[in-house]
DNA sequence: AAACCGGGGTG
DNA sequence: CACCCAGGTTT
């Protein structure tokens, strides 16, 4: 990788712009490595505007590393509810527990130790080390790859895992050692505000004079990125089984999609099913009596890699023998269980009917 | 290297 | 509606 920019001038132009134009974000008001760590985990695959309210609630609820280390997982997941990628929350807590136990509660200040923690990959390690500790480590995310692909005219496919190394080497070469934090944040802020995926605002760009893509009119063609395969559709019945004031809930397995989250019992269907068939299917699962099955709603939930087509039913249960991952809850208890998007849609439909 | 893991925004 | 965005872990 040959880098033909004036490094010192580039650093100064980028950092000056960042210091003048940076957004006032909650995690930019703390120097606490623990809180900066939380922000970087939340910001993975998630937009700034979405993260802000979650971050504020989260640091209020778990203000110290020790508080998070000791938190109950269900409380933790409830705080994360709606943010998605729930394994981030569980991995963060695992990492925090390691720091509490093995590092006396002090977040490690070197890449080797920090990136060995659960949920901390190359990007997060570099981001926290540079922002919290001022260490000149690369922090290459999608924004940085887009920005640098244009400035340095790098035409490798950024969807390929090995391409990230090219960008890490480039950042290592050009990062400011006087202010690594503003340099890394400046690259990402530039990607968010100016050097956007479509229609980059080159006329407002503080480093336009350093940009090879702009020079050659290729900014719209970069970065090169092959696109992902399309997703797969699944058909489910989701059933709110009621007995008295209680409704039946089940916890998902501890691995895989929506791990450890709660839901109304679900059954996968080969195709759309009739209420009577749902009744038979359920009775087999519960070794008890389920009847009065009635369809109340129908909705779709799209994940990145698959789509759930869900038919929502209510039913009455009687003397059911429950497997270990199921329990009866009252309306108040239901509010405390962490649930993901599709289950929230079902819950809302039930609440509109006055069923829960 | 490829597959798995959510949710929200834009055009 | 179709399409875009994106870091870490597991296989």
mmCIF file of C-alpha atoms (C1' of nucleotides) in Angstrom:
data_model
loop_
_atom_site.group_PDB
_atom_site.id
_atom_site.type_symbol
_atom_site.label_atom_id
_atom_site.label_comp_id
_atom_site.label_asym_id
_atom_site.label_seq_id
_atom_site.Cartn_x
_atom_site.Cartn_y
_atom_site.Cartn_z
ATOM 1 C CA UNK A 1 0.000 0.000 0.000
ATOM 2 C CA UNK A 2 1.587 3.212 -1.117
ATOM 3 C CA UNK A 3 0.248 6.295 0.575
ATOM 4 C CA UNK A 4 0.723 9.486 -1.392
ATOM 5 C CA UNK A 5 -0.804 12.126 0.843
ATOM 6 C CA UNK A 6 0.853 14.750 3.019
ATOM 7 C CA UNK A 7 0.330 12.965 6.332
ATOM 8 C CA UNK A 8 0.907 15.937 8.615
ATOM 9 C CA UNK A 9 -1.371 18.207 6.593
ATOM 10 C CA UNK A 10 -4.057 15.520 6.347
ATOM 11 C CA UNK A 11 -3.989 14.934 10.131
ATOM 12 C CA UNK A 12 -4.259 18.647 10.813
ATOM 13 C CA UNK A 13 -7.109 19.226 8.350
ATOM 14 C CA UNK A 14 -9.070 16.238 9.653
ATOM 15 C CA UNK A 15 -8.541 16.920 13.356
ATOM 16 C CA UNK A 16 -9.244 20.670 13.085
ATOM 17 C CA UNK A 17 -12.499 19.922 11.282
ATOM 18 C CA UNK A 18 -13.480 17.278 13.849
ATOM 19 C CA UNK A 19 -12.798 19.538 16.822
ATOM 20 C CA UNK A 20 -14.857 22.330 15.256
ATOM 21 C CA UNK A 21 -17.771 20.326 13.862
ATOM 22 C CA UNK A 22 -18.154 17.229 16.056
ATOM 23 C CA UNK A 23 -21.631 16.395 17.278
ATOM 24 C CA UNK A 24 -22.315 16.712 20.990
ATOM 25 C CA UNK A 25 -22.976 13.052 21.837
ATOM 26 C CA UNK A 26 -23.444 11.671 25.373
ATOM 27 C CA UNK A 27 -20.418 9.363 25.190
ATOM 28 C CA UNK A 28 -18.242 12.317 24.160
ATOM 29 C CA UNK A 29 -18.885 13.863 27.580
ATOM 30 C CA UNK A 30 -17.120 11.113 29.532
ATOM 31 C CA UNK A 31 -13.521 9.955 29.840
ATOM 32 C CA UNK A 32 -14.526 6.712 31.576
ATOM 33 C CA UNK A 33 -13.157 3.780 29.518
ATOM 34 C CA UNK A 34 -16.043 1.604 30.756
ATOM 35 C CA UNK A 35 -18.684 4.029 29.441
ATOM 36 C CA UNK A 36 -16.823 4.546 26.156
ATOM 37 C CA UNK A 37 -16.680 0.756 25.812
ATOM 38 C CA UNK A 38 -20.468 0.556 26.232
ATOM 39 C CA UNK A 39 -20.984 3.202 23.548
ATOM 40 C CA UNK A 40 -18.765 1.390 21.048
ATOM 41 C CA UNK A 41 -20.602 -1.909 21.565
ATOM 42 C CA UNK A 42 -23.993 -0.208 21.141
ATOM 43 C CA UNK A 43 -22.784 1.617 18.018
ATOM 44 C CA UNK A 44 -21.939 -1.646 16.247
ATOM 45 C CA UNK A 45 -24.461 -2.069 13.407
ATOM 46 C CA UNK A 46 -26.613 0.592 15.006
ATOM 47 C CA UNK A 47 -27.178 4.258 14.176
ATOM 48 C CA UNK A 48 -26.232 7.084 16.492
ATOM 49 C CA UNK A 49 -29.797 8.398 16.863
ATOM 50 C CA UNK A 50 -31.020 4.961 17.891
ATOM 51 C CA UNK A 51 -28.217 4.445 20.402
ATOM 52 C CA UNK A 52 -28.510 7.777 22.266
ATOM 53 C CA UNK A 53 -31.549 6.986 24.470
ATOM 54 C CA UNK A 54 -30.342 3.424 25.140
ATOM 55 C CA UNK A 55 -26.888 4.656 26.123
ATOM 56 C CA UNK A 56 -28.310 7.236 28.536
ATOM 57 C CA UNK A 57 -30.592 4.723 30.258
ATOM 58 C CA UNK A 58 -27.874 2.091 30.341
ATOM 59 C CA UNK A 59 -25.160 4.179 32.044
ATOM 60 C CA UNK A 60 -27.729 5.479 34.492
ATOM 61 C CA UNK A 61 -28.797 1.943 35.371
ATOM 62 C CA UNK A 62 -25.244 0.525 35.374
ATOM 63 C CA UNK A 63 -23.014 3.539 36.143
ATOM 64 C CA UNK A 64 -19.915 1.529 37.002
ATOM 65 C CA UNK A 65 -18.170 -1.524 35.666
ATOM 66 C CA UNK A 66 -18.902 -3.296 38.954
ATOM 67 C CA UNK A 67 -22.625 -2.531 38.649
ATOM 68 C CA UNK A 68 -22.805 -4.146 35.223
ATOM 69 C CA UNK A 69 -20.675 -7.097 36.320
ATOM 70 C CA UNK A 70 -23.199 -7.844 39.086
ATOM 71 C CA UNK A 71 -26.362 -7.223 37.046
ATOM 72 C CA UNK A 72 -29.018 -9.882 36.527
ATOM 73 C CA UNK A 73 -29.037 -11.020 32.886
ATOM 74 C CA UNK A 74 -32.774 -10.507 32.506
ATOM 75 C CA UNK A 75 -32.507 -6.893 33.720
ATOM 76 C CA UNK A 76 -29.607 -6.394 31.332
ATOM 77 C CA UNK A 77 -31.490 -7.788 28.326
ATOM 78 C CA UNK A 78 -34.532 -5.690 29.239
ATOM 79 C CA UNK A 79 -32.344 -2.567 28.999
ATOM 80 C CA UNK A 80 -31.113 -3.782 25.594
ATOM 81 C CA UNK A 81 -34.625 -4.645 24.356
ATOM 82 C CA UNK A 82 -35.276 -3.219 20.880
ATOM 83 C CA UNK A 83 -31.619 -2.504 20.140
ATOM 84 C CA UNK A 84 -31.049 -5.870 18.460
ATOM 85 C CA UNK A 85 -28.060 -8.228 18.311
ATOM 86 C CA UNK A 86 -28.693 -9.266 21.903
ATOM 87 C CA UNK A 87 -25.491 -11.297 22.123
ATOM 88 C CA UNK A 88 -23.697 -7.931 22.230
ATOM 89 C CA UNK A 89 -25.214 -7.311 25.662
ATOM 90 C CA UNK A 90 -24.334 -10.739 26.997
ATOM 91 C CA UNK A 91 -20.794 -10.591 25.578
ATOM 92 C CA UNK A 92 -20.304 -7.097 27.023
ATOM 93 C CA UNK A 93 -21.247 -8.316 30.471
ATOM 94 C CA UNK A 94 -18.930 -11.323 30.112
ATOM 95 C CA UNK A 95 -16.091 -8.959 29.157
ATOM 96 C CA UNK A 96 -16.871 -6.619 32.038
ATOM 97 C CA UNK A 97 -16.856 -9.553 34.466
ATOM 98 C CA UNK A 98 -13.397 -10.565 33.202
ATOM 99 C CA UNK A 99 -12.123 -7.039 33.859
ATOM 100 C CA UNK A 100 -13.636 -7.027 37.350
ATOM 101 C CA UNK A 101 -12.086 -10.380 38.217
ATOM 102 C CA UNK A 102 -8.734 -10.313 36.409
ATOM 103 C CA UNK A 103 -7.809 -6.639 36.077
ATOM 104 C CA UNK A 104 -9.032 -5.164 39.365
ATOM 105 C CA UNK A 105 -11.852 -3.386 37.555
ATOM 106 C CA UNK A 106 -9.462 -1.369 35.350
ATOM 107 C CA UNK A 107 -10.117 -1.665 31.606
ATOM 108 C CA UNK A 108 -6.851 -2.897 30.007
ATOM 109 C CA UNK A 109 -4.895 -0.247 28.110
ATOM 110 C CA UNK A 110 -3.294 -2.466 25.469
ATOM 111 C CA UNK A 111 -4.699 -4.284 22.444
ATOM 112 C CA UNK A 112 -3.491 -7.734 23.432
ATOM 113 C CA UNK A 113 -5.354 -7.830 26.742
ATOM 114 C CA UNK A 114 -8.365 -5.752 25.729
ATOM 115 C CA UNK A 115 -9.136 -7.594 22.505
ATOM 116 C CA UNK A 116 -8.971 -10.919 24.359
ATOM 117 C CA UNK A 117 -12.173 -9.926 26.183
ATOM 118 C CA UNK A 118 -15.510 -11.349 25.086
ATOM 119 C CA UNK A 119 -17.216 -9.220 22.445
ATOM 120 C CA UNK A 120 -14.150 -7.060 21.797
ATOM 121 C CA UNK A 121 -12.843 -7.411 18.240
ATOM 122 C CA UNK A 122 -10.219 -5.422 16.323
ATOM 123 C CA UNK A 123 -12.469 -2.393 15.769
ATOM 124 C CA UNK A 124 -13.766 -2.044 19.319
ATOM 125 C CA UNK A 125 -10.302 -2.514 20.804
ATOM 126 C CA UNK A 126 -8.829 0.257 18.648
ATOM 127 C CA UNK A 127 -11.757 2.596 19.247
ATOM 128 C CA UNK A 128 -11.690 2.317 23.047
ATOM 129 C CA UNK A 129 -7.889 2.370 23.303
ATOM 130 C CA UNK A 130 -7.597 5.502 21.155
ATOM 131 C CA UNK A 131 -10.603 7.382 22.544
ATOM 132 C CA UNK A 132 -10.282 6.491 26.221
ATOM 133 C CA UNK A 133 -6.501 6.183 26.533
ATOM 134 C CA UNK A 134 -5.118 8.237 23.624
ATOM 135 C CA UNK A 135 -3.205 5.283 22.217
ATOM 136 C CA UNK A 136 -2.465 5.387 18.450
ATOM 137 C CA UNK A 137 -4.306 2.179 17.486
ATOM 138 C CA UNK A 138 -6.324 1.685 14.308
ATOM 139 C CA UNK A 139 -10.135 1.479 14.583
ATOM 140 C CA UNK A 140 -11.449 0.386 11.199
ATOM 141 C CA UNK A 141 -15.218 0.198 10.790
ATOM 142 C CA UNK A 142 -17.399 0.544 7.691
ATOM 143 C CA UNK A 143 -17.212 4.347 7.807
ATOM 144 C CA UNK A 144 -13.422 4.313 7.895
ATOM 145 C CA UNK A 145 -13.209 1.835 5.013
ATOM 146 C CA UNK A 146 -15.520 4.001 2.928
ATOM 147 C CA UNK A 147 -13.645 7.230 3.694
ATOM 148 C CA UNK A 148 -10.178 5.782 3.145
ATOM 149 C CA UNK A 149 -11.176 3.819 0.050
ATOM 150 C CA UNK A 150 -11.963 7.213 -1.478
ATOM 151 C CA UNK A 151 -9.059 9.241 -0.114
ATOM 152 C CA UNK A 152 -6.452 6.591 -0.920
ATOM 153 C CA UNK A 153 -8.310 5.145 -3.943
ATOM 154 C CA UNK A 154 -8.380 1.603 -2.579
ATOM 155 C CA UNK A 155 -10.440 -0.612 -4.873
ATOM 156 C CA UNK A 156 -10.391 -3.898 -2.939
ATOM 157 C CA UNK A 157 -13.812 -5.407 -2.096
ATOM 158 C CA UNK A 158 -14.605 -4.253 1.479
ATOM 159 C CA UNK A 159 -17.026 -7.165 1.905
ATOM 160 C CA UNK A 160 -14.027 -9.530 1.988
ATOM 161 C CA UNK A 161 -12.593 -10.181 5.474
ATOM 162 C CA UNK A 162 -8.963 -9.827 4.428
ATOM 163 C CA UNK A 163 -9.541 -6.358 2.995
ATOM 164 C CA UNK A 164 -9.852 -4.897 6.501
ATOM 165 C CA UNK A 165 -6.145 -5.530 7.053
ATOM 166 C CA UNK A 166 -5.250 -3.214 4.171
ATOM 167 C CA UNK A 167 -7.156 -0.423 5.896
ATOM 168 C CA UNK A 168 -5.685 -1.233 9.305
ATOM 169 C CA UNK A 169 -2.199 -0.923 7.852
ATOM 170 C CA UNK A 170 -3.143 2.359 6.171
ATOM 171 C CA UNK A 171 -4.469 3.834 9.436
ATOM 172 C CA UNK A 172 -1.393 2.653 11.329
ATOM 173 C CA UNK A 173 0.678 4.525 8.753
ATOM 174 C CA UNK A 174 -1.233 7.831 8.816
ATOM 175 C CA UNK A 175 -2.725 8.080 12.331
ATOM 176 C CA UNK A 176 -1.810 11.153 14.393
ATOM 177 C CA UNK A 177 0.317 10.331 17.431
ATOM 178 C CA UNK A 178 -0.501 13.700 18.982
ATOM 179 C CA UNK A 179 -4.275 13.105 19.035
ATOM 180 C CA UNK A 180 -5.189 9.552 18.008
ATOM 181 C CA UNK A 181 -8.653 9.958 19.539
ATOM 182 C CA UNK A 182 -9.643 12.932 17.373
ATOM 183 C CA UNK A 183 -8.016 11.327 14.339
ATOM 184 C CA UNK A 184 -10.020 8.089 14.597
ATOM 185 C CA UNK A 185 -13.233 9.840 15.584
ATOM 186 C CA UNK A 186 -12.635 12.363 12.802
ATOM 187 C CA UNK A 187 -12.516 9.631 10.159
ATOM 188 C CA UNK A 188 -15.769 8.147 11.457
ATOM 189 C CA UNK A 189 -17.472 11.535 11.847
ATOM 190 C CA UNK A 190 -16.445 12.409 8.304
ATOM 191 C CA UNK A 191 -18.013 9.157 7.099
ATOM 192 C CA UNK A 192 -21.228 9.924 8.992
ATOM 193 C CA UNK A 193 -21.617 13.592 8.005
ATOM 194 C CA UNK A 194 -19.743 14.246 4.755
ATOM 195 C CA UNK A 195 -18.309 11.152 3.096
ATOM 196 C CA UNK A 196 -21.668 9.336 3.078
ATOM 197 C CA UNK A 197 -22.397 6.104 1.158
ATOM 198 C CA UNK A 198 -24.468 7.859 -1.496
ATOM 199 C CA UNK A 199 -24.129 11.487 -2.562
ATOM 200 C CA UNK A 200 -20.993 12.394 -0.601
ATOM 201 C CA UNK A 201 -20.826 16.125 0.162
ATOM 202 C CA UNK A 202 -17.390 16.616 -1.393
ATOM 203 C CA UNK A 203 -17.783 20.383 -1.684
ATOM 204 C CA UNK A 204 -17.979 20.584 2.119
ATOM 205 C CA UNK A 205 -15.174 18.113 2.751
ATOM 206 C CA UNK A 206 -12.258 19.330 4.866
ATOM 207 C CA UNK A 207 -9.869 16.819 3.280
ATOM 208 C CA UNK A 208 -11.040 17.059 -0.319
ATOM 209 C CA UNK A 209 -7.587 18.259 -1.415
ATOM 210 C CA UNK A 210 -6.139 14.969 -0.142
ATOM 211 C CA UNK A 211 -8.748 12.792 -1.872
ATOM 212 C CA UNK A 212 -7.601 10.726 -4.851
ATOM 213 C CA UNK A 213 -11.141 9.570 -5.666
ATOM 214 C CA UNK A 214 -12.393 13.160 -5.888
ATOM 215 C CA UNK A 215 -9.367 13.989 -7.989
ATOM 216 C CA UNK A 216 -10.363 11.307 -10.479
ATOM 217 C CA UNK A 217 -14.127 11.752 -10.139
ATOM 218 C CA UNK A 218 -14.515 8.233 -8.725
ATOM 219 C CA UNK A 219 -16.024 9.022 -5.302
ATOM 220 C CA UNK A 220 -19.416 7.639 -6.331
ATOM 221 C CA UNK A 221 -17.850 4.313 -7.378
ATOM 222 C CA UNK A 222 -16.152 3.647 -4.044
ATOM 223 C CA UNK A 223 -15.986 1.664 -1.912
ATOM 224 C CA UNK A 224 -16.226 -1.520 -3.977
ATOM 225 C CA UNK A 225 -18.537 -3.881 -2.122
ATOM 226 C CA UNK A 226 -20.158 -7.121 -3.269
ATOM 227 C CA UNK A 227 -23.696 -7.452 -2.014
ATOM 228 C CA UNK A 228 -25.085 -10.023 0.359
ATOM 229 C CA UNK A 229 -27.407 -12.834 -0.580
ATOM 230 C CA UNK A 230 -31.110 -12.323 -0.054
ATOM 231 C CA UNK A 231 -33.010 -13.729 2.878
ATOM 232 C CA UNK A 232 -35.252 -16.686 3.446
ATOM 233 C CA UNK A 233 -38.910 -16.725 4.530
ATOM 234 C CA UNK A 234 -40.226 -18.766 7.488
ATOM 235 C CA UNK A 235 -43.822 -19.368 8.534
ATOM 236 C CA UNK A 236 -44.771 -19.448 12.238
ATOM 237 C CA UNK A 237 -47.785 -19.573 14.493
ATOM 238 C CA UNK A 238 -47.363 -17.554 17.706
ATOM 239 C CA UNK A 239 -49.914 -18.402 20.369
ATOM 240 C CA UNK A 240 -50.954 -16.496 23.482
ATOM 241 C CA UNK A 241 -52.229 -19.300 25.720
ATOM 242 C CA UNK A 242 -54.291 -17.928 28.616
ATOM 243 C CA UNK A 243 -55.350 -19.491 31.883
ATOM 244 C CA UNK A 244 -57.112 -17.136 34.279
ATOM 245 C CA UNK A 245 -55.115 -13.907 34.573
ATOM 246 C CA UNK A 246 -51.934 -15.498 33.284
ATOM 247 C CA UNK A 247 -50.413 -15.958 29.857
ATOM 248 C CA UNK A 248 -47.872 -18.582 28.865
ATOM 249 C CA UNK A 249 -44.362 -17.478 27.865
ATOM 250 C CA UNK A 250 -41.335 -19.447 26.729
ATOM 251 C CA UNK A 251 -37.636 -18.602 26.814
ATOM 252 C CA UNK A 252 -35.591 -19.160 23.654
ATOM 253 C CA UNK A 253 -32.441 -21.321 23.777
ATOM 254 C CA UNK A 254 -29.190 -19.795 25.067
ATOM 255 C CA UNK A 255 -27.619 -19.841 21.604
ATOM 256 C CA UNK A 256 -28.728 -18.773 18.154
ATOM 257 C CA UNK A 257 -31.292 -16.217 17.054
ATOM 258 C CA UNK A 258 -32.628 -13.996 19.868
ATOM 259 C CA UNK A 259 -30.824 -16.131 22.470
ATOM 260 C CA UNK A 260 -32.425 -16.156 25.951
ATOM 261 C CA UNK A 261 -35.162 -13.748 24.882
ATOM 262 C CA UNK A 262 -38.804 -14.533 25.738
ATOM 263 C CA UNK A 263 -41.736 -15.113 23.412
ATOM 264 C CA UNK A 264 -45.284 -16.379 23.202
ATOM 265 C CA UNK A 265 -44.961 -20.071 22.331
ATOM 266 C CA UNK A 266 -44.215 -20.534 18.661
ATOM 267 C CA UNK A 267 -44.461 -23.414 16.233
ATOM 268 C CA UNK A 268 -42.907 -23.472 12.807
ATOM 269 C CA UNK A 269 -45.306 -24.322 10.015
ATOM 270 C CA UNK A 270 -44.737 -25.831 6.613
ATOM 271 C CA UNK A 271 -47.375 -23.435 5.304
ATOM 272 C CA UNK A 272 -50.280 -21.364 6.601
ATOM 273 C CA UNK A 273 -52.310 -23.503 8.983
ATOM 274 C CA UNK A 274 -55.916 -23.606 10.135
ATOM 275 C CA UNK A 275 -56.750 -22.907 13.808
ATOM 276 C CA UNK A 276 -57.727 -26.566 14.294
ATOM 277 C CA UNK A 277 -54.295 -27.716 13.146
ATOM 278 C CA UNK A 278 -52.660 -25.235 15.537
ATOM 279 C CA UNK A 279 -54.750 -26.746 18.341
ATOM 280 C CA UNK A 280 -53.553 -30.260 17.540
ATOM 281 C CA UNK A 281 -49.944 -29.158 17.257
ATOM 282 C CA UNK A 282 -50.111 -27.388 20.640
ATOM 283 C CA UNK A 283 -51.831 -30.202 22.472
ATOM 284 C CA UNK A 284 -49.004 -32.520 21.418
ATOM 285 C CA UNK A 285 -46.398 -30.067 22.728
ATOM 286 C CA UNK A 286 -47.996 -29.475 26.133
ATOM 287 C CA UNK A 287 -49.485 -32.825 27.081
ATOM 288 C CA UNK A 288 -52.587 -31.004 28.286
ATOM 289 C CA UNK A 289 -55.688 -29.367 26.905
ATOM 290 C CA UNK A 290 -55.533 -26.374 24.597
ATOM 291 C CA UNK A 291 -58.706 -25.196 22.945
ATOM 292 C CA UNK A 292 -60.633 -22.174 21.715
ATOM 293 C CA UNK A 293 -57.890 -21.309 19.263
ATOM 294 C CA UNK A 294 -58.665 -18.087 17.421
ATOM 295 C CA UNK A 295 -56.544 -16.097 14.994
ATOM 296 C CA UNK A 296 -56.186 -12.477 16.070
ATOM 297 C CA UNK A 297 -53.403 -10.964 13.969
ATOM 298 C CA UNK A 298 -50.923 -11.547 11.230
ATOM 299 C CA UNK A 299 -47.651 -9.744 10.590
ATOM 300 C CA UNK A 300 -44.233 -9.934 9.020
ATOM 301 C CA UNK A 301 -40.872 -9.277 10.665
ATOM 302 C CA UNK A 302 -37.791 -8.877 8.500
ATOM 303 C CA UNK A 303 -34.336 -9.716 9.849
ATOM 304 C CA UNK A 304 -31.249 -9.164 7.718
ATOM 305 C CA UNK A 305 -30.968 -12.834 6.790
ATOM 306 C CA UNK A 306 -34.535 -14.117 7.144
ATOM 307 C CA UNK A 307 -38.182 -13.116 7.295
ATOM 308 C CA UNK A 308 -40.736 -14.344 9.802
ATOM 309 C CA UNK A 309 -44.312 -14.522 8.553
ATOM 310 C CA UNK A 310 -46.297 -14.846 11.748
ATOM 311 C CA UNK A 311 -49.940 -15.680 12.407
ATOM 312 C CA UNK A 312 -50.903 -14.697 15.948
ATOM 313 C CA UNK A 313 -53.476 -16.746 17.888
ATOM 314 C CA UNK A 314 -55.100 -16.741 21.289
ATOM 315 C CA UNK A 315 -56.078 -19.975 23.029
ATOM 316 C CA UNK A 316 -57.193 -21.329 26.394
ATOM 317 C CA UNK A 317 -55.035 -23.744 28.324
ATOM 318 C CA UNK A 318 -56.151 -26.153 31.018
ATOM 319 C CA UNK A 319 -53.991 -28.219 33.400
ATOM 320 C CA UNK A 320 -50.994 -27.973 31.138
ATOM 321 C CA UNK A 321 -47.747 -29.660 32.076
ATOM 322 C CA UNK A 322 -45.040 -27.175 31.152
ATOM 323 C CA UNK A 323 -41.545 -27.897 29.883
ATOM 324 C CA UNK A 324 -38.715 -26.176 31.805
ATOM 325 C CA UNK A 325 -38.372 -23.264 29.421
ATOM 326 C CA UNK A 326 -41.999 -22.163 29.836
ATOM 327 C CA UNK A 327 -43.842 -20.367 32.605
ATOM 328 C CA UNK A 328 -47.104 -18.602 33.400
ATOM 329 C CA UNK A 329 -46.843 -14.846 33.926
ATOM 330 C CA UNK A 330 -49.204 -12.103 35.029
ATOM 331 C CA UNK A 331 -49.551 -8.892 33.013
ATOM 332 C CA UNK A 332 -47.135 -7.186 35.409
ATOM 333 C CA UNK A 333 -44.557 -9.969 35.088
ATOM 334 C CA UNK A 334 -44.886 -9.874 31.310
ATOM 335 C CA UNK A 335 -43.616 -6.283 31.357
ATOM 336 C CA UNK A 336 -40.341 -7.444 32.933
ATOM 337 C CA UNK A 337 -39.478 -10.097 30.360
ATOM 338 C CA UNK A 338 -37.067 -9.086 27.569
ATOM 339 C CA UNK A 339 -38.759 -9.602 24.192
ATOM 340 C CA UNK A 340 -37.641 -8.863 20.635
ATOM 341 C CA UNK A 341 -39.392 -7.033 17.810
ATOM 342 C CA UNK A 342 -41.748 -9.734 16.493
ATOM 343 C CA UNK A 343 -42.943 -10.598 20.002
ATOM 344 C CA UNK A 344 -43.512 -6.914 20.713
ATOM 345 C CA UNK A 345 -45.855 -6.822 17.692
ATOM 346 C CA UNK A 346 -47.866 -9.731 19.106
ATOM 347 C CA UNK A 347 -47.964 -8.171 22.569
ATOM 348 C CA UNK A 348 -49.258 -4.898 21.151
ATOM 349 C CA UNK A 349 -52.016 -6.746 19.259
ATOM 350 C CA UNK A 350 -53.051 -8.493 22.485
ATOM 351 C CA UNK A 351 -53.034 -5.271 24.482
ATOM 352 C CA UNK A 352 -55.237 -3.542 21.908
ATOM 353 C CA UNK A 353 -57.796 -6.325 22.416
ATOM 354 C CA UNK A 354 -57.476 -6.180 26.175
ATOM 355 C CA UNK A 355 -56.260 -9.774 26.330
ATOM 356 C CA UNK A 356 -53.206 -9.046 28.471
ATOM 357 C "C1'" DA B 1 -13.716 -17.730 4.168
ATOM 358 C "C1'" DA B 2 -18.442 -18.002 4.904
ATOM 359 C "C1'" DA B 3 -22.426 -18.115 7.791
ATOM 360 C "C1'" DC B 4 -24.805 -16.405 11.609
ATOM 361 C "C1'" DC B 5 -26.712 -12.614 14.441
ATOM 362 C "C1'" DG B 6 -31.584 -7.395 14.501
ATOM 363 C "C1'" DG B 7 -33.343 -3.308 13.689
ATOM 364 C "C1'" DG B 8 -33.922 1.090 11.410
ATOM 365 C "C1'" DG B 9 -33.367 4.332 7.621
ATOM 366 C "C1'" DT B 10 -33.788 5.861 2.715
ATOM 367 C "C1'" DG B 11 -35.526 6.299 -2.007
ATOM 368 C "C1'" DC C 1 -42.065 -1.709 -1.492
ATOM 369 C "C1'" DA C 2 -36.775 -2.825 -2.444
ATOM 370 C "C1'" DC C 3 -32.541 -1.767 -0.936
ATOM 371 C "C1'" DC C 4 -28.731 -0.165 2.224
ATOM 372 C "C1'" DC C 5 -25.986 -0.257 6.516
ATOM 373 C "C1'" DA C 6 -22.318 -3.170 9.528
ATOM 374 C "C1'" DG C 7 -18.603 -5.716 13.969
ATOM 375 C "C1'" DG C 8 -17.909 -10.086 16.430
ATOM 376 C "C1'" DT C 9 -18.415 -14.974 16.937
ATOM 377 C "C1'" DT C 10 -18.861 -19.473 15.285
ATOM 378 C "C1'" DT C 11 -18.207 -23.001 11.988
#
